[in-house]
Amino acid sequence: MTQDPFVAHRSLLFTVAYEMLGSAADAEDVVQESWLRWADVDRSLVRDPRSYLIRIVTRQALNRLRTLSRRREEYVGEWLPEPLLTSPDVAEDVELAESVSLAMLTVLETLGPTERAVFVLREVFEMPYGEIAEVVGKPAATVRQVARRAREHVAARRPRVRVSRSEQQAVVERFLSALRTGQLQELMEVMAPDVVLVTDGGGVVAAALAPIHGVDLVAPILARAHRLVAAFDTTPVWLNGESAGRIEIDGEPSAISFVVEDGRVTRIHVVRYPRKLTQLDEPTELVR
């Protein structure tokens, strides 16, 4: 029996939904909703199942994103994307790894729903403008303009320098070692002077409600962390296609990811909200 195209492309469809939403749970819901729609389609009329399925998933993700946008306005503190444990293989596709990184997903949050859909479909999945126009319900010429604005918006906010996989890994491991032992001087040396710390506790666990700026403030906070709890440990892991860390605080996990530029950490994202930490035990397959 020939495998159903939906099953064959399921990981791809999840990746599209996740890049649109920044949430694994919402992406899974969108994939399930898309399966129900696909089940009612006359397959004999579908010439390109991959593109057809991406269109279904994107439309469902757009509907979900508009609902979530209103909900996130009421979110307590900073909202960060849901981290995914991935295998090192994801990093081999440099463009995919960058597009699913927590730093990039955070930037995508600053786009409107239509801009985000156009950017993801064009820049990540290389769909033709005509097909994107069908998805978002706008003329192809308008979609081209939206794509240009979205590219400029993202380019102005993404990390200035793309570092190699080995450099990212070396800096992250140095940082996690210093964090685990509370070495203030080492932490200060591995962070840039204008480093920014963003934490997401979802209003449920302790977290800063606004970003903390500057190494003089960030370093002492992090250096004290291991002394404030009975058990504190850090482990290097691969999150969203890049070297990152898992922190255990009294047996409860947190995820920490980094933007690295010129050999130093310039931005730190810490996710502590338990509902966003359900994907840290088994690697998620991300493809394009």
XYZ file of C-alpha atoms in Angstrom:
288
model
C 0.000 0.000 0.000
C 1.354 3.426 -0.958
C 1.990 5.610 2.093
C -0.475 8.444 2.515
C 1.179 11.786 1.559
C 0.070 13.273 4.880
C 1.991 10.596 6.780
C 5.014 10.975 4.506
C 5.129 14.752 5.059
C 3.988 14.903 8.680
C 7.336 16.107 10.072
C 7.448 18.819 7.413
C 3.909 19.922 8.253
C 4.735 20.071 11.954
C 7.802 22.184 11.151
C 5.710 24.645 9.122
C 3.117 24.938 11.904
C 5.778 25.279 14.601
C 7.596 28.051 12.715
C 4.280 29.844 12.350
C 3.272 29.472 16.000
C 6.387 28.963 18.142
C 4.489 26.349 20.157
C 4.748 22.580 19.781
C 1.376 22.001 21.413
C -0.395 24.444 19.087
C 1.513 23.072 16.098
C 0.335 19.545 16.920
C -3.251 20.784 17.157
C -2.917 22.446 13.754
C -1.500 19.263 12.211
C -4.421 17.256 13.592
C -6.937 19.785 12.276
C -5.213 19.647 8.894
C -5.443 15.855 8.846
C -9.224 16.077 9.248
C -9.417 18.458 6.291
C -7.107 16.283 4.204
C -9.302 13.239 4.907
C -12.184 14.951 3.042
C -10.121 15.898 -0.030
C -10.545 14.138 -3.376
C -6.931 13.011 -3.882
C -7.381 12.565 -7.625
C -7.622 16.365 -7.939
C -4.353 17.025 -6.051
C -1.364 17.318 -8.406
C 1.250 18.229 -5.765
C 0.344 16.745 -2.352
C 3.303 18.405 -0.566
C 2.334 21.936 -1.610
C -1.354 21.247 -1.058
C -0.722 20.017 2.486
C 1.515 22.978 3.292
C -1.291 25.287 2.173
C -3.797 23.509 4.445
C -1.462 23.655 7.439
C -0.571 27.302 6.865
C -4.215 28.347 6.667
C -4.979 26.503 9.905
C -1.875 28.014 11.540
C -2.955 31.510 10.460
C -6.350 31.006 12.086
C -4.673 29.771 15.275
C -2.092 32.568 15.238
C -4.753 35.268 15.144
C -6.378 33.729 18.211
C -3.053 33.339 20.007
C -2.043 36.939 19.278
C -4.912 38.163 21.418
C -4.089 35.671 24.159
C -0.403 36.613 24.228
C -1.288 40.260 24.819
C -2.515 39.125 28.256
C 0.504 36.889 28.954
C 2.239 37.470 32.293
C 5.826 38.617 31.717
C 7.885 37.872 28.620
C 6.607 35.324 26.077
C 9.255 33.028 24.590
C 8.814 30.218 22.034
C 8.533 26.633 23.238
C 11.966 24.921 23.038
C 12.339 21.578 21.268
C 15.010 18.980 21.908
C 16.555 18.173 18.519
C 19.367 16.003 17.242
C 22.661 17.591 16.124
C 21.666 16.612 12.561
C 19.261 19.562 12.355
C 22.271 21.879 12.569
C 23.633 20.377 9.339
C 20.954 22.289 7.415
C 22.178 25.763 8.337
C 19.160 27.621 6.950
C 16.667 25.319 8.698
C 18.584 25.531 11.983
C 18.597 29.321 11.844
C 14.895 29.503 10.972
C 13.821 27.317 13.934
C 16.268 28.797 16.458
C 14.639 30.346 19.494
C 16.256 33.666 18.601
C 14.663 33.655 15.139
C 11.277 32.490 16.431
C 11.386 35.382 18.896
C 11.997 37.778 16.003
C 9.126 36.211 14.024
C 6.832 37.038 16.952
C 7.239 40.703 16.016
C 5.659 40.108 12.589
C 1.938 40.200 11.911
C 0.257 36.857 11.063
C 0.234 37.404 7.285
C 3.814 38.713 7.241
C 4.946 35.716 9.254
C 3.217 33.261 6.922
C 4.710 34.906 3.837
C 8.199 35.032 5.352
C 8.151 31.394 6.494
C 6.755 29.999 3.244
C 9.060 32.055 1.023
C 12.335 32.280 2.961
C 12.320 28.873 4.660
C 10.275 26.611 2.395
C 10.907 28.467 -0.888
C 7.309 28.362 -2.095
C 6.484 30.354 -5.270
C 4.767 33.699 -4.741
C 1.726 32.471 -6.633
C 1.157 29.591 -4.233
C 1.711 31.834 -1.203
C -0.873 34.234 -2.643
C -3.430 31.404 -2.638
C -2.666 30.641 1.009
C -2.959 34.194 2.356
C -5.683 35.364 -0.026
C -3.768 38.293 -1.526
C -2.518 39.074 -5.065
C 0.970 37.809 -5.910
C 2.233 41.384 -6.368
C 1.075 42.243 -2.845
C 2.712 39.098 -1.486
C 6.027 40.174 -3.024
C 5.776 43.512 -1.203
C 4.860 41.791 2.064
C 7.823 39.427 1.648
C 10.207 42.333 1.097
C 8.961 44.192 4.177
C 9.141 41.030 6.285
C 12.726 40.329 5.139
C 13.792 43.860 6.029
C 12.035 43.644 9.401
C 13.703 40.329 10.262
C 17.120 41.413 8.965
C 17.054 44.441 11.280
C 16.391 42.271 14.339
C 18.202 38.971 13.735
C 21.734 38.348 15.108
C 24.252 40.462 13.236
C 26.816 37.675 12.755
C 26.179 33.996 12.037
C 28.709 31.951 14.038
C 29.908 28.455 13.251
C 28.472 25.420 14.974
C 31.785 24.769 16.763
C 32.065 28.356 18.039
C 28.499 28.333 19.366
C 29.123 25.012 21.105
C 32.384 26.156 22.704
C 30.892 29.396 24.058
C 27.764 27.637 25.356
C 29.747 24.950 27.161
C 31.985 27.589 28.748
C 28.921 29.545 29.871
C 27.144 26.491 31.314
C 30.263 25.453 33.227
C 30.546 28.916 34.789
C 26.821 28.979 35.552
C 26.915 25.566 37.239
C 29.668 26.660 39.643
C 28.643 30.308 40.016
C 31.921 31.755 38.695
C 31.076 35.457 38.450
C 34.252 36.533 36.677
C 34.004 33.750 34.104
C 30.362 34.611 33.424
C 31.273 38.268 32.928
C 34.021 37.330 30.497
C 31.823 35.043 28.387
C 29.025 37.626 28.059
C 29.028 40.812 26.000
C 28.784 44.111 27.935
C 25.296 44.755 26.492
C 23.985 41.202 27.051
C 20.212 40.828 27.476
C 18.560 38.199 29.690
C 14.932 37.244 28.921
C 13.059 34.765 31.124
C 9.639 33.179 30.651
C 7.848 31.797 33.696
C 4.333 32.114 32.317
C 3.228 33.745 35.551
C 3.551 30.334 37.220
C 7.206 30.109 38.309
C 9.708 32.798 39.309
C 10.975 34.810 36.335
C 11.788 38.422 35.527
C 8.773 40.187 34.067
C 10.919 42.306 31.740
C 14.281 41.822 29.993
C 17.388 42.543 32.068
C 20.076 44.532 30.254
C 23.842 44.695 30.784
C 26.465 42.320 32.071
C 26.762 44.175 35.389
C 23.184 43.215 36.216
C 22.903 39.848 34.457
C 26.131 38.233 35.693
C 25.478 38.593 39.466
C 21.940 37.249 39.067
C 23.179 34.159 37.249
C 26.167 33.657 39.562
C 23.844 33.468 42.581
C 21.503 30.921 41.031
C 23.323 27.783 42.192
C 23.406 29.049 45.811
C 19.692 29.726 46.083
C 18.496 26.131 45.680
C 19.393 22.742 47.134
C 20.189 21.141 43.760
C 21.371 22.966 40.631
C 22.899 21.466 37.504
C 23.436 22.352 33.837
C 23.712 20.018 30.849
C 24.601 20.882 27.239
C 21.806 19.841 24.842
C 20.670 20.609 21.308
C 17.596 22.820 21.262
C 16.002 23.952 18.015
C 19.018 22.967 15.963
C 21.674 24.735 18.021
C 23.859 24.170 21.056
C 21.989 25.188 24.208
C 21.439 23.974 27.770
C 19.093 22.231 30.141
C 19.070 23.457 33.739
C 17.799 21.346 36.629
C 16.634 23.449 39.582
C 15.642 21.221 42.508
C 14.742 18.544 39.990
C 12.618 20.849 37.803
C 13.862 21.520 34.250
C 14.405 24.826 32.508
C 15.745 25.462 29.013
C 18.394 28.053 28.229
C 19.428 29.189 24.754
C 21.858 31.794 23.497
C 22.725 34.228 20.777
C 26.507 34.204 20.304
C 28.374 36.932 18.417
C 32.142 37.510 18.251
C 32.826 34.768 20.794
C 30.495 36.140 23.476
C 26.894 35.669 24.539
C 24.791 38.679 23.544
C 21.326 37.361 24.403
C 20.062 34.683 26.811
C 16.605 33.108 26.706
C 15.469 31.067 29.709
C 12.166 29.176 29.537
C 10.875 28.074 32.948
C 7.145 27.761 32.255
C 6.393 24.030 32.789
C 3.847 23.841 29.944
C 6.597 24.841 27.518
C 9.043 22.188 28.720
C 7.262 19.015 27.633
C 9.483 18.472 24.555
C 12.853 18.120 26.302
C 13.047 14.327 26.676
C 12.653 12.999 23.113
C 14.146 14.691 20.017
C 11.657 16.276 17.628
C 12.208 15.760 13.905
C 12.283 19.069 12.024
C 12.585 19.042 8.218
C 11.914 21.248 5.229
